[in-house]
Coordinates of C-alpha atoms in Angstrom, one line a residue:
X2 CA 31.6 -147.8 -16.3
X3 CA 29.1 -148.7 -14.1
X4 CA 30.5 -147.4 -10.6
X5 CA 29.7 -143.5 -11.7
X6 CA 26.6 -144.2 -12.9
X7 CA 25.6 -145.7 -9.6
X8 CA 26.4 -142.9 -7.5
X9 CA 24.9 -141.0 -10.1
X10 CA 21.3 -142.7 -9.5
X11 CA 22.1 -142.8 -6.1
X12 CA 22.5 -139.0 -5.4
X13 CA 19.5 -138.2 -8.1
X14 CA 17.6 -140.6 -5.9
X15 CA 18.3 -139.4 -2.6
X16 CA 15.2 -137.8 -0.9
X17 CA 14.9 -133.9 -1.4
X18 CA 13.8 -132.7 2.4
X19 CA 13.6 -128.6 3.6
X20 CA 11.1 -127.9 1.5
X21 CA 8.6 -126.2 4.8
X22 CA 12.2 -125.0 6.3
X23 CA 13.0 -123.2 3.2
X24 CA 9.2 -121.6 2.9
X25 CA 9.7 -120.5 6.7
X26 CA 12.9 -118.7 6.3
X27 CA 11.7 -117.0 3.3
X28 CA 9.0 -115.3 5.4
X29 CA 11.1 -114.8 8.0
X30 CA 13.5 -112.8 6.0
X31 CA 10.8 -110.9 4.7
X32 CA 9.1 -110.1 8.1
X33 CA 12.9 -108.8 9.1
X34 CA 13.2 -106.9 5.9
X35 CA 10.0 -105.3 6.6
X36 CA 10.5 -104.4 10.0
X37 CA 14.3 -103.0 9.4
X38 CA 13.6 -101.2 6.0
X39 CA 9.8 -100.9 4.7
X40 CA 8.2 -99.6 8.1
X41 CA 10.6 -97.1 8.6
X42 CA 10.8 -95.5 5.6
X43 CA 7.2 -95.5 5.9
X44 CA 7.3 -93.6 8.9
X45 CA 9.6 -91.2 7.8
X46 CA 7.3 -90.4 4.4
X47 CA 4.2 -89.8 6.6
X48 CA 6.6 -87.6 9.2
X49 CA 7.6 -85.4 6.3
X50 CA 4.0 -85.2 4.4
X51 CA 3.1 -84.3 7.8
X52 CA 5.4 -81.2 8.3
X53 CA 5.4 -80.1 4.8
X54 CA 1.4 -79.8 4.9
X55 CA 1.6 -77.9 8.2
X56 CA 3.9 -75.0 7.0
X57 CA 2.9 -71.7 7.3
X58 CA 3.6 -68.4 6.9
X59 CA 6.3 -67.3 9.2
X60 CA 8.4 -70.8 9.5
X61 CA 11.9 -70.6 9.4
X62 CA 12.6 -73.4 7.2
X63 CA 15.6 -75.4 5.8
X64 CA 15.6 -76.9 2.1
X65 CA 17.3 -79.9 0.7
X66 CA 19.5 -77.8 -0.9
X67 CA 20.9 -76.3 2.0
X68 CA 18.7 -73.2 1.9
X69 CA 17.1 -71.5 5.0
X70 CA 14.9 -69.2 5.0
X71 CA 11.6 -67.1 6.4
X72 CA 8.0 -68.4 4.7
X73 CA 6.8 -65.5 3.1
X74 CA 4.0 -67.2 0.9
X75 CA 2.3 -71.4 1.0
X76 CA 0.4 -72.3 -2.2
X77 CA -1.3 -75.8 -3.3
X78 CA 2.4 -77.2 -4.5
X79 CA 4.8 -74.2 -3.8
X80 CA 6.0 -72.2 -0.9
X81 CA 8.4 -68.7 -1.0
X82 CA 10.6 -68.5 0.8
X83 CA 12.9 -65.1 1.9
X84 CA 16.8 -66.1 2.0
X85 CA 17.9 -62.7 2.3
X86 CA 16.0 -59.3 2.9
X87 CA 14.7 -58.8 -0.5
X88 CA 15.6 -61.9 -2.0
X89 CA 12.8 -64.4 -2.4
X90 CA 13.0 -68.2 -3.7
X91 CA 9.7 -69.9 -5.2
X92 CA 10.1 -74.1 -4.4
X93 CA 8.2 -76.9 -4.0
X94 CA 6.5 -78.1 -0.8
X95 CA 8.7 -81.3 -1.3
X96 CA 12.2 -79.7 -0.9
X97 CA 11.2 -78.5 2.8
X98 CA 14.0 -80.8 4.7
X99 CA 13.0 -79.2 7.8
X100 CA 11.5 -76.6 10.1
X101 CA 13.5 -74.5 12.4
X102 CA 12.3 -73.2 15.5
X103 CA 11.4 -69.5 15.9
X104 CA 14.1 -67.2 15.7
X105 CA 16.6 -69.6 14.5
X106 CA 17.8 -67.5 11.4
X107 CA 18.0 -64.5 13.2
X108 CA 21.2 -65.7 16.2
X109 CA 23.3 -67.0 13.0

């Protein structure tokens, strides 16, 4: 009976090292997971805030939903848009995926 309790009170006493190593590789993972995730979603926000406050009347512009269309009007939080002749589409800045270059709409 007592042989297991001895290598019990041996392992519980056994020094507990790592404890820096451990605090290291935590901010190393985080540094990583900043760099590979964090700043470049960052980026990408700032990109898009960036083009979405630039539009203008007379962009050819492509939605998230797979709309493209012609600027007609840009307000505080919405934008028209012209799909079609005559057919106009009020949406939010944020739904601009991206801006075409001139004449785009007009070769497809």
């Amino acid at each position: 009976m007592s042989l297991p309790m001895s290598i019990t009170l041996a392992q519980a006493a056994a020094p507990q090292g790592g404890g820096i190593s451990m605090i290291i590789m935590m901010v190393v993972l985080f540094g990583l997971m900043y760099f590979m995730m964090i700043r470049p979603q960052m980026k990408r926000q700032k990109e898009h805030r960036a083009m979405v406050s630039a539009l203008a009347k007379g962009d050819e512009v492509v939605t998230n939903g797979g709309l493209a269309g012609r600027v007609e009007e840009v307000g505080e939080t919405f934008i028209t848009i012209e799909i079609a002749p005559n057919v106009k589409v009020k949406l939010q800045k944020g739904a601009v995926s991206q801006v075409l270059p001139k004449g785009s709409l007009k070769s497809s």
